[in-house]
């Protein structure tokens, strides 16, 4: 892919985040074009989840700017850091950002179909028929159309995560954020979820993926970012970062995980 020719779609500049006195993100900047897949790598505690959570405003950045498709997230400075200007703005932003979590976070009291149509009906205002049609098409795509009427507890972890991905896609997000989507799965189920994610990348979805699946990151990413203690220690193409890591931190990390 020729990233230079595409316009910037996600632009994170000078991101800082502190929890009380603990600064965990110390000035992180990166950008991605539409259709790009960016992988965030790094040891546990390096700040990967916090960065994703700042991008979708589950956490409020302490400083910095984030732009999505040319629109700056409406953060306004307050004495204690930054705040979102309004709830409406917040929900608008969340609509453009779909997050898939390690622990699936499906609603246990709802069937698969109900899980998927809830957001489109309640937030996007789709009719129930439209939402069901969309959900059925998405379940087909993630390979579990036959499970639409069961409850999450009746599904394997891999199936639950595929439902969670379908639920996120049903909101038609501009960017998909994945936070270790396969880390809670039994090994034999990792492949089926990675395969769905590969399909999404191949169809041109813009994705930011926190993962420990190095094979996936190397094969699917356009850009790899390695974080160390809240800063970007290394960034580049998969071949650059995996093939010739420059920093000792990245070399040591890769030696452990590969
Ligand atoms: P990673 O996802 O790379 O494992 P995290 O972003 O979860 O790292 O965490 C980065 C650092 O921020 C860790 O030291 C973690 O303990 C700290 N941290 C994360 N969330 C909070 C929070 N809500 N309150 C206090 N510290 C937090
Ligand atoms: Mg994390």
Short mmCIF file of C-alpha atoms and ligand atoms in Angstrom, two decimals:
data_model
loop_
_atom_site.label_atom_id
_atom_site.label_comp_id
_atom_site.label_asym_id
_atom_site.label_seq_id
_atom_site.Cartn_x
_atom_site.Cartn_y
_atom_site.Cartn_z
CA UNK A 1 0.00 0.00 0.00
CA UNK A 2 1.24 3.49 -0.77
CA UNK A 3 0.36 5.29 2.43
CA UNK A 4 1.83 8.61 1.30
CA UNK A 5 -0.89 9.02 -1.29
CA UNK A 6 -3.73 8.66 1.16
CA UNK A 7 -5.01 11.36 3.42
CA UNK A 8 -4.52 11.06 7.13
CA UNK A 9 -7.53 9.41 8.71
CA UNK A 10 -6.44 8.99 12.28
CA UNK A 11 -4.03 11.56 13.69
CA UNK A 12 -2.84 11.32 17.28
CA UNK A 13 -0.54 14.14 18.34
CA UNK A 14 1.31 14.66 21.60
CA UNK A 15 -0.95 12.34 23.57
CA UNK A 16 -0.38 12.37 27.31
CA UNK A 17 -2.34 10.56 29.98
CA UNK A 18 -1.80 10.57 33.70
CA UNK A 19 -3.68 8.75 36.41
CA UNK A 20 -3.17 11.03 39.38
CA UNK A 21 0.56 11.59 39.56
CA UNK A 22 1.38 8.55 37.45
CA UNK A 23 2.04 9.54 33.86
CA UNK A 24 1.43 6.47 31.73
CA UNK A 25 1.37 7.98 28.22
CA UNK A 26 4.22 10.39 27.70
CA UNK A 27 3.75 12.16 24.41
CA UNK A 28 2.63 9.67 21.78
CA UNK A 29 2.10 10.74 18.16
CA UNK A 30 1.16 8.59 15.21
CA UNK A 31 -1.10 8.69 12.23
CA UNK A 32 -2.74 6.33 9.85
CA UNK A 33 -4.45 6.59 6.50
CA UNK A 34 -7.84 5.20 5.63
CA UNK A 35 -7.73 1.41 5.05
CA UNK A 36 -4.53 1.04 7.03
CA UNK A 37 -3.97 -1.47 9.79
CA UNK A 38 -1.79 -0.23 12.64
CA UNK A 39 -0.55 -2.71 15.23
CA UNK A 40 0.42 -1.55 18.71
CA UNK A 41 2.93 -3.81 20.40
CA UNK A 42 4.62 -3.61 23.76
CA UNK A 43 5.08 -5.29 27.09
CA UNK A 44 2.25 -5.43 29.60
CA UNK A 45 1.86 -2.03 31.22
CA UNK A 46 3.49 -0.11 28.36
CA UNK A 47 0.26 1.83 27.75
CA UNK A 48 -1.36 0.09 24.77
CA UNK A 49 -4.87 -0.15 26.22
CA UNK A 50 -4.70 3.39 27.56
CA UNK A 51 -3.94 4.71 24.08
CA UNK A 52 -6.93 2.86 22.59
CA UNK A 53 -9.11 4.04 25.45
CA UNK A 54 -8.02 7.63 24.87
CA UNK A 55 -8.81 7.36 21.15
CA UNK A 56 -12.39 6.37 21.90
CA UNK A 57 -12.58 8.61 24.95
CA UNK A 58 -13.18 5.87 27.46
CA UNK A 59 -10.29 7.74 29.08
CA UNK A 60 -9.83 11.47 28.80
CA UNK A 61 -6.37 12.43 27.54
CA UNK A 62 -4.44 14.74 29.84
CA UNK A 63 -3.01 16.55 26.81
CA UNK A 64 -2.77 16.16 23.08
CA UNK A 65 -5.08 16.11 20.11
CA UNK A 66 -6.82 13.33 18.23
CA UNK A 67 -8.33 13.74 14.79
CA UNK A 68 -10.49 11.24 13.02
CA UNK A 69 -11.24 11.73 9.33
CA UNK A 70 -10.25 15.39 9.65
CA UNK A 71 -12.40 16.04 12.69
CA UNK A 72 -10.74 16.91 15.92
CA UNK A 73 -12.21 15.22 18.95
CA UNK A 74 -13.95 17.90 20.95
CA UNK A 75 -11.72 17.95 23.98
CA UNK A 76 -11.63 21.15 25.93
CA UNK A 77 -9.08 22.02 28.51
CA UNK A 78 -10.08 22.23 32.11
CA UNK A 79 -8.02 22.95 35.16
CA UNK A 80 -7.53 19.24 35.76
CA UNK A 81 -6.79 18.20 32.24
CA UNK A 82 -9.30 17.87 29.48
CA UNK A 83 -12.99 17.23 29.20
CA UNK A 84 -15.41 16.36 26.48
CA UNK A 85 -17.61 19.26 25.47
CA UNK A 86 -20.86 17.35 25.59
CA UNK A 87 -22.40 13.92 25.85
CA UNK A 88 -23.78 14.28 22.37
CA UNK A 89 -20.27 14.84 21.04
CA UNK A 90 -19.08 11.84 22.99
CA UNK A 91 -21.71 9.52 21.56
CA UNK A 92 -21.05 10.85 18.06
CA UNK A 93 -17.42 10.02 18.47
CA UNK A 94 -18.12 6.61 19.85
CA UNK A 95 -20.28 5.95 16.83
CA UNK A 96 -17.26 6.44 14.61
CA UNK A 97 -15.07 4.16 16.69
CA UNK A 98 -15.79 0.51 17.24
CA UNK A 99 -13.94 -1.23 20.01
CA UNK A 100 -13.47 -4.97 20.45
CA UNK A 101 -12.27 -6.02 23.89
CA UNK A 102 -10.32 -8.97 25.19
CA UNK A 103 -13.30 -10.10 27.27
CA UNK A 104 -15.94 -9.79 24.48
CA UNK A 105 -18.31 -7.80 26.77
CA UNK A 106 -21.47 -9.28 25.26
CA UNK A 107 -24.72 -8.76 27.14
CA UNK A 108 -25.37 -12.11 28.81
CA UNK A 109 -29.16 -11.70 29.07
CA UNK A 110 -29.57 -11.05 25.34
CA UNK A 111 -29.39 -13.47 22.44
CA UNK A 112 -26.71 -13.08 19.79
CA UNK A 113 -29.16 -11.28 17.50
CA UNK A 114 -30.36 -8.98 20.29
CA UNK A 115 -26.76 -8.13 21.15
CA UNK A 116 -26.13 -7.04 17.60
CA UNK A 117 -29.32 -5.07 16.90
CA UNK A 118 -29.37 -3.15 20.20
CA UNK A 119 -26.92 -0.40 19.15
CA UNK A 120 -28.24 0.06 15.60
CA UNK A 121 -31.83 0.36 16.90
CA UNK A 122 -31.18 2.41 20.05
CA UNK A 123 -28.30 4.60 18.89
CA UNK A 124 -28.41 4.70 15.09
CA UNK A 125 -32.21 4.71 14.92
CA UNK A 126 -32.55 1.83 12.46
CA UNK A 127 -35.89 0.04 12.30
CA UNK A 128 -35.87 -3.39 13.87
CA UNK A 129 -36.24 -5.04 10.45
CA UNK A 130 -33.28 -3.12 9.06
CA UNK A 131 -31.18 -3.91 12.10
CA UNK A 132 -32.03 -7.62 11.93
CA UNK A 133 -31.16 -7.76 8.23
CA UNK A 134 -27.84 -6.07 8.95
CA UNK A 135 -27.14 -8.39 11.88
CA UNK A 136 -27.92 -11.52 9.89
CA UNK A 137 -25.60 -10.43 7.08
CA UNK A 138 -22.82 -9.74 9.58
CA UNK A 139 -23.29 -13.07 11.35
CA UNK A 140 -23.02 -14.73 7.97
CA UNK A 141 -19.74 -12.90 7.38
CA UNK A 142 -18.22 -13.96 10.68
CA UNK A 143 -19.40 -17.51 10.08
CA UNK A 144 -22.03 -18.02 12.80
CA UNK A 145 -25.36 -17.31 11.14
CA UNK A 146 -26.80 -20.44 12.75
CA UNK A 147 -26.19 -19.09 16.28
CA UNK A 148 -28.33 -15.98 16.15
CA UNK A 149 -30.92 -17.14 18.68
CA UNK A 150 -28.64 -18.53 21.37
CA UNK A 151 -27.26 -16.73 24.42
CA UNK A 152 -23.55 -15.88 24.74
CA UNK A 153 -23.01 -18.50 27.45
CA UNK A 154 -23.92 -21.19 24.91
CA UNK A 155 -21.05 -20.17 22.64
CA UNK A 156 -17.33 -20.89 22.67
CA UNK A 157 -14.95 -18.00 23.33
CA UNK A 158 -14.04 -17.77 19.68
CA UNK A 159 -17.71 -17.63 18.70
CA UNK A 160 -18.41 -14.99 21.34
CA UNK A 161 -15.59 -12.85 20.04
CA UNK A 162 -16.91 -13.19 16.50
CA UNK A 163 -20.32 -12.01 17.76
CA UNK A 164 -18.59 -9.08 19.46
CA UNK A 165 -16.90 -8.19 16.17
CA UNK A 166 -20.24 -8.43 14.32
CA UNK A 167 -21.81 -6.21 16.98
CA UNK A 168 -19.09 -3.62 16.49
CA UNK A 169 -19.40 -3.76 12.69
CA UNK A 170 -23.16 -3.26 12.97
CA UNK A 171 -22.47 0.31 14.14
CA UNK A 172 -20.61 0.94 10.88
CA UNK A 173 -17.59 2.48 12.57
CA UNK A 174 -14.95 4.47 10.70
CA UNK A 175 -12.16 2.87 12.67
CA UNK A 176 -12.05 -0.48 14.42
CA UNK A 177 -10.04 -0.65 17.63
CA UNK A 178 -9.06 -4.10 18.90
CA UNK A 179 -7.59 -4.57 22.38
CA UNK A 180 -5.98 -8.01 22.52
CA UNK A 181 -9.02 -9.67 20.93
CA UNK A 182 -7.55 -13.16 21.08
CA UNK A 183 -5.79 -13.06 24.46
CA UNK A 184 -8.69 -14.56 26.42
CA UNK A 185 -9.21 -17.42 23.96
CA UNK A 186 -8.14 -21.01 24.14
CA UNK A 187 -5.36 -21.54 21.61
CA UNK A 188 -7.51 -23.55 19.23
CA UNK A 189 -9.90 -20.61 18.87
CA UNK A 190 -7.38 -17.90 18.13
CA UNK A 191 -7.22 -18.74 14.44
CA UNK A 192 -10.92 -18.30 13.73
CA UNK A 193 -10.91 -14.78 15.20
CA UNK A 194 -7.67 -13.78 13.46
CA UNK A 195 -9.14 -15.04 10.21
CA UNK A 196 -12.17 -12.73 10.61
CA UNK A 197 -9.78 -9.85 11.39
CA UNK A 198 -7.70 -10.63 8.31
CA UNK A 199 -10.84 -10.51 6.17
CA UNK A 200 -11.70 -7.11 7.64
CA UNK A 201 -8.22 -5.82 6.85
CA UNK A 202 -8.44 -7.23 3.33
CA UNK A 203 -11.73 -5.45 2.70
CA UNK A 204 -10.06 -2.16 3.61
CA UNK A 205 -11.21 -1.51 7.15
CA UNK A 206 -9.14 1.00 9.06
CA UNK A 207 -7.94 -0.77 12.18
CA UNK A 208 -5.78 -0.19 15.24
CA UNK A 209 -4.92 -3.53 16.80
CA UNK A 210 -3.26 -4.24 20.12
CA UNK A 211 -2.06 -7.79 19.82
CA UNK A 212 0.47 -10.33 20.96
CA UNK A 213 -0.07 -12.30 17.77
CA UNK A 214 3.17 -11.40 16.05
CA UNK A 215 2.44 -13.44 12.94
CA UNK A 216 -0.79 -11.52 12.44
CA UNK A 217 0.88 -8.17 13.12
CA UNK A 218 3.66 -8.90 10.65
CA UNK A 219 1.38 -10.21 7.93
CA UNK A 220 -1.55 -7.83 8.15
CA UNK A 221 -0.23 -4.47 9.42
CA UNK A 222 0.76 -1.52 7.31
CA UNK A 223 2.43 0.05 10.32
CA UNK A 224 3.80 -1.38 13.54
CA UNK A 225 4.29 0.73 16.64
CA UNK A 226 6.29 -0.58 19.57
CA UNK A 227 5.61 1.10 22.89
CA UNK A 228 7.93 1.14 25.84
CA UNK A 229 6.95 2.76 29.11
CA UNK A 230 4.38 5.09 27.59
CA UNK A 231 6.44 6.24 24.63
CA UNK A 232 6.87 5.05 21.08
CA UNK A 233 10.27 3.38 21.05
CA UNK A 234 10.05 2.21 17.49
CA UNK A 235 7.68 2.51 14.54
CA UNK A 236 7.79 1.42 10.96
CA UNK A 237 6.66 -1.16 8.47
CA UNK A 238 6.40 -4.76 9.71
CA UNK A 239 9.62 -5.59 7.89
CA UNK A 240 11.43 -2.71 9.55
CA UNK A 241 10.23 -3.41 13.08
CA UNK A 242 10.28 -7.22 12.97
CA UNK A 243 13.15 -7.62 10.53
CA UNK A 244 15.55 -5.02 11.89
CA UNK A 245 14.48 -3.62 15.25
CA UNK A 246 16.71 -0.71 16.17
CA UNK A 247 16.22 -0.30 19.90
CA UNK A 248 17.37 -2.68 22.60
CA UNK A 249 13.87 -2.60 24.13
CA UNK A 250 12.22 -3.74 20.93
CA UNK A 251 14.87 -6.37 20.28
CA UNK A 252 14.38 -7.80 23.77
CA UNK A 253 10.60 -7.74 23.45
CA UNK A 254 10.67 -9.55 20.12
CA UNK A 255 13.17 -12.08 21.41
CA UNK A 256 10.70 -12.97 24.17
CA UNK A 257 7.53 -13.16 22.08
CA UNK A 258 8.75 -14.63 18.82
P1 LIG B 1 -1.05 -2.25 28.48
O1 LIG B 1 -2.38 -2.27 27.83
O2 LIG B 1 0.07 -1.94 27.55
O3 LIG B 1 -0.77 -3.49 29.29
P2 LIG B 1 -2.22 -0.17 30.10
O4 LIG B 1 -2.51 0.92 29.14
O5 LIG B 1 -3.34 -1.01 30.54
O6 LIG B 1 -1.01 -1.05 29.53
O7 LIG B 1 -1.56 0.45 31.40
C1 LIG B 1 -0.47 1.35 31.37
C2 LIG B 1 -0.17 1.80 32.78
O8 LIG B 1 -1.24 2.58 33.26
C3 LIG B 1 0.00 0.66 33.77
O9 LIG B 1 1.02 1.03 34.66
C4 LIG B 1 -1.34 0.61 34.45
O10 LIG B 1 -1.20 0.13 35.76
C5 LIG B 1 -1.75 2.06 34.46
N1 LIG B 1 -3.20 2.26 34.47
C6 LIG B 1 -4.06 1.88 33.50
N2 LIG B 1 -5.32 2.24 33.80
C7 LIG B 1 -5.26 2.85 35.01
C8 LIG B 1 -6.23 3.45 35.87
N3 LIG B 1 -7.53 3.50 35.54
N4 LIG B 1 -5.79 3.98 37.03
C9 LIG B 1 -4.48 3.96 37.36
N5 LIG B 1 -3.52 3.43 36.59
C10 LIG B 1 -3.89 2.87 35.43
MG1 LIG B 2 -3.82 -3.73 27.75
#
